[in-house]
GROMACS .gro file of C-alpha atoms in nm:
model
  374
    1MET     CA    1  -2.831   0.546   1.371
    2ALA     CA    2  -2.496   0.553   1.190
    3SER     CA    3  -2.250   0.278   1.279
    4ARG     CA    4  -1.877   0.315   1.217
    5TYR     CA    5  -1.690   0.007   1.099
    6THR     CA    6  -1.396  -0.052   1.334
    7GLY     CA    7  -1.254  -0.385   1.222
    8LEU     CA    8  -1.312  -0.755   1.191
    9ILE     CA    9  -1.290  -0.837   1.563
   10ASP     CA   10  -1.587  -0.616   1.647
   11ARG     CA   11  -1.775  -0.738   1.341
   12TYR     CA   12  -1.719  -1.108   1.405
   13ARG     CA   13  -1.648  -1.116   1.779
   14ASP     CA   14  -1.910  -1.387   1.836
   15ARG     CA   15  -1.725  -1.603   1.583
   16LEU     CA   16  -1.379  -1.553   1.731
   17PRO     CA   17  -1.213  -1.695   2.046
   18ILE     CA   18  -1.191  -1.362   2.224
   19ALA     CA   19  -1.375  -1.234   2.529
   20ASN     CA   20  -1.640  -0.967   2.489
   21GLU     CA   21  -1.460  -0.735   2.730
   22THR     CA   22  -1.123  -0.759   2.553
   23PRO     CA   23  -1.053  -0.436   2.361
   24ALA     CA   24  -0.951  -0.490   2.001
   25VAL     CA   25  -0.623  -0.358   1.863
   26ALA     CA   26  -0.766  -0.262   1.528
   27LEU     CA   27  -0.700  -0.048   1.222
   28GLY     CA   28  -1.029  -0.105   1.040
   29GLU     CA   29  -0.902  -0.423   0.875
   30GLY     CA   30  -1.131  -0.656   0.683
   31GLY     CA   31  -1.429  -0.553   0.476
   32THR     CA   32  -1.218  -0.572   0.159
   33PRO     CA   33  -1.392  -0.562  -0.180
   34LEU     CA   34  -1.501  -0.867  -0.374
   35ILE     CA   35  -1.454  -0.760  -0.737
   36ARG     CA   36  -1.612  -0.941  -1.031
   37LEU     CA   37  -1.369  -0.981  -1.323
   38ASP     CA   38  -1.593  -0.947  -1.627
   39ASN     CA   39  -1.317  -0.850  -1.870
   40LEU     CA   40  -1.076  -1.129  -1.779
   41ALA     CA   41  -1.352  -1.389  -1.773
   42ARG     CA   42  -1.454  -1.281  -2.122
   43ASP     CA   43  -1.092  -1.285  -2.241
   44ILE     CA   44  -1.044  -1.648  -2.141
   45GLY     CA   45  -1.391  -1.761  -2.248
   46PHE     CA   46  -1.512  -1.847  -1.899
   47ASP     CA   47  -1.892  -1.841  -1.865
   48GLY     CA   48  -1.899  -1.856  -1.484
   49ASP     CA   49  -1.853  -1.589  -1.219
   50LEU     CA   50  -1.491  -1.494  -1.155
   51TYR     CA   51  -1.409  -1.274  -0.854
   52VAL     CA   52  -1.106  -1.148  -0.666
   53LYS     CA   53  -1.104  -1.079  -0.293
   54TYR     CA   54  -0.875  -0.775  -0.288
   55GLU     CA   55  -0.689  -0.813   0.041
   56GLY     CA   56  -0.436  -0.552  -0.067
   57LEU     CA   57  -0.682  -0.290   0.058
   58ASN     CA   58  -0.628  -0.386   0.421
   59PRO     CA   59  -0.458  -0.114   0.631
   60SER     CA   60  -0.099  -0.232   0.581
   61GLY     CA   61  -0.173  -0.353   0.229
   62SER     CA   62  -0.206  -0.728   0.278
   63PHE     CA   63  -0.420  -1.007   0.422
   64LYS     CA   64  -0.179  -1.035   0.715
   65ASP     CA   65  -0.375  -0.765   0.898
   66ARG     CA   66  -0.665  -1.006   0.951
   67GLY     CA   67  -0.449  -1.233   1.160
   68MET     CA   68  -0.233  -0.963   1.315
   69THR     CA   69  -0.526  -0.781   1.475
   70MET     CA   70  -0.610  -1.104   1.658
   71ALA     CA   71  -0.251  -1.194   1.748
   72VAL     CA   72  -0.168  -0.849   1.884
   73THR     CA   73  -0.502  -0.814   2.064
   74SER     CA   74  -0.431  -1.144   2.237
   75ALA     CA   75  -0.073  -1.041   2.320
   76VAL     CA   76  -0.191  -0.717   2.481
   77ALA     CA   77  -0.455  -0.905   2.681
   78ASP     CA   78  -0.178  -1.134   2.808
   79GLY     CA   79   0.031  -0.837   2.920
   80VAL     CA   80   0.304  -0.884   2.660
   81ASP     CA   81   0.499  -0.576   2.551
   82THR     CA   82   0.712  -0.724   2.269
   83ILE     CA   83   0.627  -0.924   1.959
   84ILE     CA   84   0.857  -1.096   1.711
   85CYS     CA   85   0.825  -1.248   1.363
   86ALA     CA   86   1.018  -1.368   1.062
   87SER     CA   87   0.898  -1.226   0.735
   88THR     CA   88   0.933  -1.205   0.359
   89GLY     CA   89   0.781  -0.859   0.400
   90ASN     CA   90   0.406  -0.851   0.453
   91THR     CA   91   0.413  -0.997   0.803
   92SER     CA   92   0.679  -0.748   0.908
   93ALA     CA   93   0.474  -0.454   0.776
   94SER     CA   94   0.159  -0.576   0.949
   95ALA     CA   95   0.335  -0.658   1.277
   96ALA     CA   96   0.497  -0.315   1.279
   97ALA     CA   97   0.164  -0.142   1.219
   98TYR     CA   98  -0.028  -0.324   1.491
   99ALA     CA   99   0.260  -0.301   1.738
  100ALA     CA  100   0.267   0.075   1.684
  101ARG     CA  101  -0.109   0.090   1.734
  102ALA     CA  102  -0.082  -0.103   2.062
  103GLY     CA  103   0.235   0.065   2.191
  104LEU     CA  104   0.438  -0.257   2.167
  105THR     CA  105   0.789  -0.320   2.041
  106ALA     CA  106   0.814  -0.530   1.725
  107PHE     CA  107   1.125  -0.725   1.625
  108VAL     CA  108   1.123  -0.853   1.266
  109LEU     CA  109   1.378  -1.082   1.101
  110ILE     CA  110   1.402  -1.045   0.725
  111PRO     CA  111   1.619  -1.219   0.464
  112ASP     CA  112   1.912  -0.996   0.368
  113GLY     CA  113   1.844  -0.837   0.028
  114LYS     CA  114   1.532  -1.045  -0.037
  115ILE     CA  115   1.248  -0.818   0.065
  116ALA     CA  116   1.047  -0.593  -0.167
  117THR     CA  117   1.105  -0.219  -0.124
  118GLY     CA  118   0.748  -0.129  -0.031
  119LYS     CA  119   0.734  -0.381   0.250
  120LEU     CA  120   1.070  -0.283   0.398
  121ALA     CA  121   0.970   0.084   0.393
  122GLN     CA  122   0.654   0.011   0.589
  123ALA     CA  123   0.830  -0.179   0.865
  124MET     CA  124   1.099   0.088   0.895
  125ILE     CA  125   0.870   0.392   0.912
  126GLN     CA  126   0.643   0.221   1.164
  127GLY     CA  127   0.927   0.171   1.409
  128ALA     CA  128   0.999  -0.202   1.393
  129ARG     CA  129   1.340  -0.323   1.510
  130ILE     CA  130   1.462  -0.483   1.190
  131VAL     CA  131   1.724  -0.757   1.187
  132GLN     CA  132   1.854  -0.874   0.849
  133ILE     CA  133   1.980  -1.229   0.850
  134ARG     CA  134   2.206  -1.422   0.615
  135GLY     CA  135   1.959  -1.675   0.486
  136ASN     CA  136   1.597  -1.703   0.374
  137PHE     CA  137   1.259  -1.689   0.546
  138ASP     CA  138   1.285  -2.047   0.666
  139ASP     CA  139   1.612  -1.967   0.844
  140GLY     CA  140   1.439  -1.670   1.004
  141MET     CA  141   1.152  -1.887   1.126
  142ARG     CA  142   1.390  -2.124   1.298
  143LEU     CA  143   1.555  -1.833   1.478
  144VAL     CA  144   1.236  -1.661   1.598
  145LYS     CA  145   1.095  -1.990   1.724
  146GLN     CA  146   1.409  -2.040   1.932
  147VAL     CA  147   1.391  -1.685   2.069
  148ALA     CA  148   1.021  -1.715   2.155
  149GLU     CA  149   1.087  -2.030   2.359
  150THR     CA  150   1.305  -1.844   2.611
  151ALA     CA  151   1.245  -1.469   2.579
  152PRO     CA  152   0.935  -1.277   2.703
  153VAL     CA  153   0.799  -1.214   2.354
  154THR     CA  154   0.496  -1.329   2.155
  155LEU     CA  155   0.563  -1.492   1.818
  156VAL     CA  156   0.312  -1.353   1.566
  157ASN     CA  157   0.385  -1.567   1.261
  158SER     CA  158   0.106  -1.796   1.145
  159VAL     CA  159   0.211  -2.065   1.394
  160ASN     CA  160   0.031  -1.838   1.641
  161PRO     CA  161  -0.325  -1.987   1.642
  162PHE     CA  162  -0.486  -1.644   1.674
  163ARG     CA  163  -0.344  -1.552   1.333
  164LEU     CA  164  -0.549  -1.815   1.150
  165GLN     CA  165  -0.855  -1.727   1.355
  166GLY     CA  166  -0.843  -1.374   1.221
  167GLN     CA  167  -0.765  -1.480   0.866
  168LYS     CA  168  -1.063  -1.717   0.852
  169THR     CA  169  -1.294  -1.413   0.853
  170ALA     CA  170  -1.224  -1.360   0.483
  171ALA     CA  171  -1.433  -1.673   0.417
  172PHE     CA  172  -1.717  -1.524   0.623
  173GLU     CA  173  -1.706  -1.201   0.423
  174ILE     CA  174  -1.705  -1.378   0.089
  175CYS     CA  175  -2.013  -1.581   0.176
  176ASP     CA  176  -2.185  -1.277   0.326
  177GLU     CA  177  -2.124  -1.083   0.003
  178LEU     CA  178  -2.215  -1.361  -0.238
  179GLY     CA  179  -2.499  -1.497  -0.029
  180ARG     CA  180  -2.358  -1.842  -0.099
  181VAL     CA  181  -2.036  -2.042  -0.085
  182PRO     CA  182  -1.819  -2.019  -0.397
  183ASP     CA  183  -1.762  -2.339  -0.592
  184TYR     CA  184  -1.386  -2.285  -0.599
  185HIS     CA  185  -1.153  -2.070  -0.389
  186ALA     CA  186  -0.798  -2.013  -0.516
  187LEU     CA  187  -0.505  -1.877  -0.315
  188PRO     CA  188  -0.130  -1.829  -0.351
  189VAL     CA  189   0.052  -2.068  -0.119
  190GLY     CA  190   0.376  -1.986   0.060
  191ASN     CA  191   0.374  -2.053   0.432
  192ALA     CA  192   0.025  -2.204   0.375
  193GLY     CA  193  -0.144  -2.036   0.670
  194ASN     CA  194  -0.394  -1.850   0.452
  195ILE     CA  195  -0.536  -2.150   0.265
  196SER     CA  196  -0.555  -2.328   0.601
  197ALA     CA  197  -0.737  -2.034   0.760
  198HIS     CA  198  -0.987  -2.002   0.475
  199TRP     CA  199  -1.067  -2.372   0.496
  200LEU     CA  200  -1.116  -2.334   0.872
  201GLY     CA  201  -1.366  -2.055   0.804
  202TYR     CA  202  -1.556  -2.249   0.541
  203LYS     CA  203  -1.573  -2.555   0.765
  204GLU     CA  204  -1.721  -2.349   1.043
  205LEU     CA  205  -1.983  -2.206   0.809
  206ALA     CA  206  -2.093  -2.556   0.712
  207ALA     CA  207  -2.070  -2.730   1.052
  208GLN     CA  208  -2.337  -2.775   1.316
  209PRO     CA  209  -2.403  -2.472   1.538
  210GLY     CA  210  -2.215  -2.458   1.866
  211THR     CA  211  -2.038  -2.221   2.102
  212LEU     CA  212  -1.695  -2.085   2.014
  213THR     CA  213  -1.444  -2.052   2.297
  214ALA     CA  214  -1.067  -2.016   2.328
  215GLU     CA  215  -1.052  -2.384   2.425
  216ASN     CA  216  -1.236  -2.526   2.122
  217CYS     CA  217  -1.125  -2.274   1.857
  218ASN     CA  218  -0.914  -2.534   1.676
  219ASP     CA  219  -1.172  -2.810   1.654
  220HIS     CA  220  -1.486  -2.811   1.443
  221SER     CA  221  -1.758  -2.905   1.689
  222TYR     CA  222  -1.900  -2.554   1.673
  223SER     CA  223  -2.006  -2.329   1.390
  224VAL     CA  224  -2.136  -1.993   1.284
  225GLY     CA  225  -2.357  -2.200   1.055
  226GLY     CA  226  -2.593  -2.122   0.771
  227TYR     CA  227  -2.431  -2.277   0.462
  228ASP     CA  228  -2.468  -2.632   0.335
  229LYS     CA  229  -2.154  -2.675   0.123
  230ARG     CA  230  -1.782  -2.605   0.113
  231PRO     CA  231  -1.571  -2.486  -0.180
  232THR     CA  232  -1.300  -2.676  -0.359
  233MET     CA  233  -0.971  -2.524  -0.245
  234LEU     CA  234  -0.701  -2.451  -0.503
  235GLY     CA  235  -0.345  -2.359  -0.403
  236PHE     CA  236  -0.083  -2.219  -0.639
  237GLN     CA  237   0.292  -2.186  -0.598
  238SER     CA  238   0.584  -2.061  -0.804
  239THR     CA  239   0.784  -2.336  -0.973
  240GLY     CA  240   1.095  -2.217  -0.790
  241ALA     CA  241   0.927  -2.243  -0.450
  242ALA     CA  242   0.683  -2.533  -0.473
  243PRO     CA  243   0.725  -2.773  -0.179
  244PHE     CA  244   0.363  -2.889  -0.205
  245LEU     CA  245   0.429  -3.001  -0.562
  246ARG     CA  246   0.758  -3.166  -0.467
  247GLY     CA  247   0.603  -3.343  -0.170
  248ALA     CA  248   0.881  -3.218   0.055
  249ALA     CA  249   1.049  -2.902   0.178
  250VAL     CA  250   1.259  -2.694  -0.063
  251ASP     CA  251   1.581  -2.568   0.094
  252GLU     CA  252   1.660  -2.290  -0.153
  253PRO     CA  253   1.330  -2.143  -0.280
  254ASP     CA  254   1.362  -1.886  -0.557
  255THR     CA  255   1.092  -1.672  -0.719
  256VAL     CA  256   1.019  -1.309  -0.804
  257ALA     CA  257   0.698  -1.354  -0.602
  258THR     CA  258   0.874  -1.276  -0.274
  259ALA     CA  259   0.568  -1.327  -0.054
  260ILE     CA  260   0.563  -1.698  -0.143
  261ARG     CA  261   0.940  -1.752  -0.153
  262ILE     CA  262   0.912  -2.010   0.123
  263GLY     CA  263   1.042  -2.364   0.113
  264HIS     CA  264   0.941  -2.495   0.457
  265PRO     CA  265   0.570  -2.410   0.503
  266GLN     CA  266   0.468  -2.385   0.869
  267SER     CA  267   0.108  -2.494   0.797
  268TRP     CA  268   0.203  -2.801   0.596
  269ASN     CA  269  -0.043  -3.046   0.751
  270ALA     CA  270  -0.333  -2.800   0.768
  271ALA     CA  271  -0.289  -2.707   0.403
  272TRP     CA  272  -0.286  -3.071   0.296
  273ALA     CA  273  -0.604  -3.118   0.499
  274ALA     CA  274  -0.768  -2.832   0.305
  275HIS     CA  275  -0.653  -2.995  -0.018
  276ASP     CA  276  -0.774  -3.344   0.072
  277GLU     CA  277  -1.097  -3.258   0.251
  278SER     CA  278  -1.215  -3.017  -0.019
  279GLY     CA  279  -1.115  -3.235  -0.314
  280GLY     CA  280  -0.890  -2.956  -0.433
  281HIS     CA  281  -0.553  -2.942  -0.598
  282PHE     CA  282  -0.216  -2.766  -0.587
  283ASP     CA  283  -0.030  -2.651  -0.896
  284GLU     CA  284   0.288  -2.463  -0.979
  285LEU     CA  285   0.348  -2.179  -1.224
  286PRO     CA  286   0.664  -2.028  -1.370
  287ASP     CA  287   0.738  -1.670  -1.269
  288SER     CA  288   0.672  -1.554  -1.625
  289GLU     CA  289   0.313  -1.680  -1.606
  290ILE     CA  290   0.259  -1.518  -1.266
  291LEU     CA  291   0.391  -1.182  -1.387
  292HIS     CA  292   0.179  -1.204  -1.703
  293ALA     CA  293  -0.132  -1.256  -1.491
  294GLN     CA  294  -0.035  -0.962  -1.268
  295LYS     CA  295  -0.016  -0.735  -1.572
  296GLN     CA  296  -0.338  -0.870  -1.725
  297LEU     CA  297  -0.524  -0.805  -1.402
  298ALA     CA  298  -0.392  -0.449  -1.392
  299THR     CA  299  -0.448  -0.361  -1.758
  300ARG     CA  300  -0.780  -0.539  -1.809
  301GLU     CA  301  -0.947  -0.485  -1.471
  302GLY     CA  302  -0.762  -0.195  -1.308
  303VAL     CA  303  -0.666  -0.409  -1.007
  304PHE     CA  304  -0.302  -0.379  -0.898
  305CYS     CA  305  -0.167  -0.665  -0.687
  306GLU     CA  306   0.181  -0.779  -0.593
  307PRO     CA  307   0.331  -1.069  -0.793
  308ALA     CA  308   0.257  -1.342  -0.537
  309SER     CA  309  -0.112  -1.248  -0.540
  310ALA     CA  310  -0.128  -1.303  -0.914
  311ALA     CA  311  -0.042  -1.671  -0.865
  312SER     CA  312  -0.408  -1.730  -0.777
  313ILE     CA  313  -0.530  -1.569  -1.101
  314ALA     CA  314  -0.264  -1.737  -1.313
  315GLY     CA  315  -0.349  -2.073  -1.159
  316VAL     CA  316  -0.723  -2.034  -1.215
  317MET     CA  317  -0.670  -1.930  -1.577
  318ARG     CA  318  -0.464  -2.243  -1.632
  319ALA     CA  319  -0.717  -2.462  -1.447
  320ILE     CA  320  -1.001  -2.328  -1.662
  321GLU     CA  321  -0.801  -2.393  -1.978
  322LYS     CA  322  -0.732  -2.752  -1.866
  323GLY     CA  323  -1.095  -2.816  -1.773
  324ARG     CA  324  -1.022  -2.853  -1.402
  325ILE     CA  325  -1.284  -2.589  -1.319
  326GLU     CA  326  -1.638  -2.661  -1.430
  327ALA     CA  327  -1.814  -2.424  -1.668
  328GLY     CA  328  -2.063  -2.193  -1.500
  329SER     CA  329  -1.887  -2.212  -1.162
  330THR     CA  330  -1.837  -1.933  -0.911
  331VAL     CA  331  -1.465  -1.885  -0.851
  332VAL     CA  332  -1.300  -1.655  -0.596
  333CYS     CA  333  -0.929  -1.575  -0.609
  334THR     CA  334  -0.757  -1.417  -0.311
  335LEU     CA  335  -0.523  -1.129  -0.393
  336THR     CA  336  -0.303  -1.130  -0.088
  337GLY     CA  337  -0.120  -0.798  -0.124
  338HIS     CA  338  -0.129  -0.458  -0.297
  339GLY     CA  339   0.089  -0.394  -0.599
  340LEU     CA  340   0.272  -0.108  -0.428
  341LYS     CA  341   0.430  -0.369  -0.202
  342ASP     CA  342   0.673  -0.436  -0.489
  343PRO     CA  343   0.688  -0.121  -0.705
  344ASP     CA  344   1.020  -0.214  -0.866
  345ARG     CA  345   0.870  -0.523  -1.027
  346ALA     CA  346   0.572  -0.324  -1.156
  347ILE     CA  347   0.796  -0.059  -1.309
  348GLU     CA  348   0.998  -0.329  -1.484
  349GLN     CA  349   0.679  -0.455  -1.647
  350GLY     CA  350   0.553  -0.108  -1.734
  351GLY     CA  351   0.765  -0.065  -2.046
  352GLY     CA  352   0.933   0.263  -1.955
  353LEU     CA  353   0.838   0.625  -2.014
  354ALA     CA  354   0.835   0.811  -2.344
  355GLU     CA  355   1.029   1.140  -2.342
  356ILE     CA  356   0.846   1.406  -2.547
  357GLU     CA  357   0.942   1.772  -2.523
  358THR     CA  358   0.673   1.962  -2.716
  359LEU     CA  359   0.292   1.981  -2.718
  360ASP     CA  360   0.280   1.901  -3.090
  361ALA     CA  361   0.497   1.593  -3.041
  362THR     CA  362   0.276   1.478  -2.754
  363GLU     CA  363  -0.039   1.513  -2.966
  364ALA     CA  364   0.123   1.328  -3.255
  365ALA     CA  365   0.233   1.044  -3.026
  366VAL     CA  366  -0.116   1.009  -2.876
  367ARG     CA  367  -0.283   1.009  -3.218
  368LYS     CA  368  -0.040   0.746  -3.342
  369ARG     CA  369  -0.118   0.520  -3.050
  370ILE     CA  370  -0.493   0.567  -3.093
  371GLU     CA  371  -0.474   0.486  -3.464
  372SER     CA  372  -0.259   0.178  -3.407
  373GLY     CA  373  -0.485   0.052  -3.128
  374LEU     CA  374  -0.209   0.062  -2.866
   0.00000   0.00000   0.00000
């Protein structure tokens, strides 16, 4: 009998702290492709297995949907009718989508002039109440935390524990698809909730079996079980927004990778735990290296991600070159958002359009490019 996929809550309900009778607020999130990068691996001389988990193919175009389905489902179950978040873009788009699905009101605070066009368009068309603030994401987080303490709203940033519970399911999917745990898992790091959530998922897969409840969802005495190892976690930041490399918060983060333009990560301790417990490492990359990796991924593999996503690929390429990733390893890189989230940046890298008026001129231009190998 045919079975329609409805979303990650229904797929992994027994692994999530949510009651069986609670209806999911879902948009078919999860189930994103794990794509093997044969061309890029060959280009850099890597003899292992290199994959990307393409989270940009979630309903609102980013990994945020994994956590938002859980956060909004929980809010509806609690009788809440308004949610709020601060955002560099992806959280606002996801919150707006799931609020619309559930019939809730979504308030989103965004940094004035510092949000990619694609993300702003999503939040606007989906009916979010958008408030632009003078300041950056970290300023927005301070404000929404204050509001959530006194107003009847649910805060749906990654400080909401249900967010990480949903995001951990990406680790389940990766292991289900590979049939094993990857040796290394690389992620961009901004607010650091995603690397923390993945590590939570991998820990559950390797722990002793138990029973998951809302009360014990943040400890590790239970498990979905079945795997006997954990990956080494790798986190990559932009040089202009690299608090984990500075060892302290950065007050004025600056990078073209807007999704990780965050100087005060909310999951600081959990991310360091993932780093320490897995034997992993953090690294920083200049924007130029991140953008180069974004273009390489698009032109060599046909995979279009937003700039922040490419930090994971750029970081892995550097780690392989420096010998920090063992030959023959299985490496998974998370691509956190779709390239259409930031179309302006992609167009800048595209090199412009040639203006040709006649058929003969078009044919001549194509032949010239073929003959020159361009």
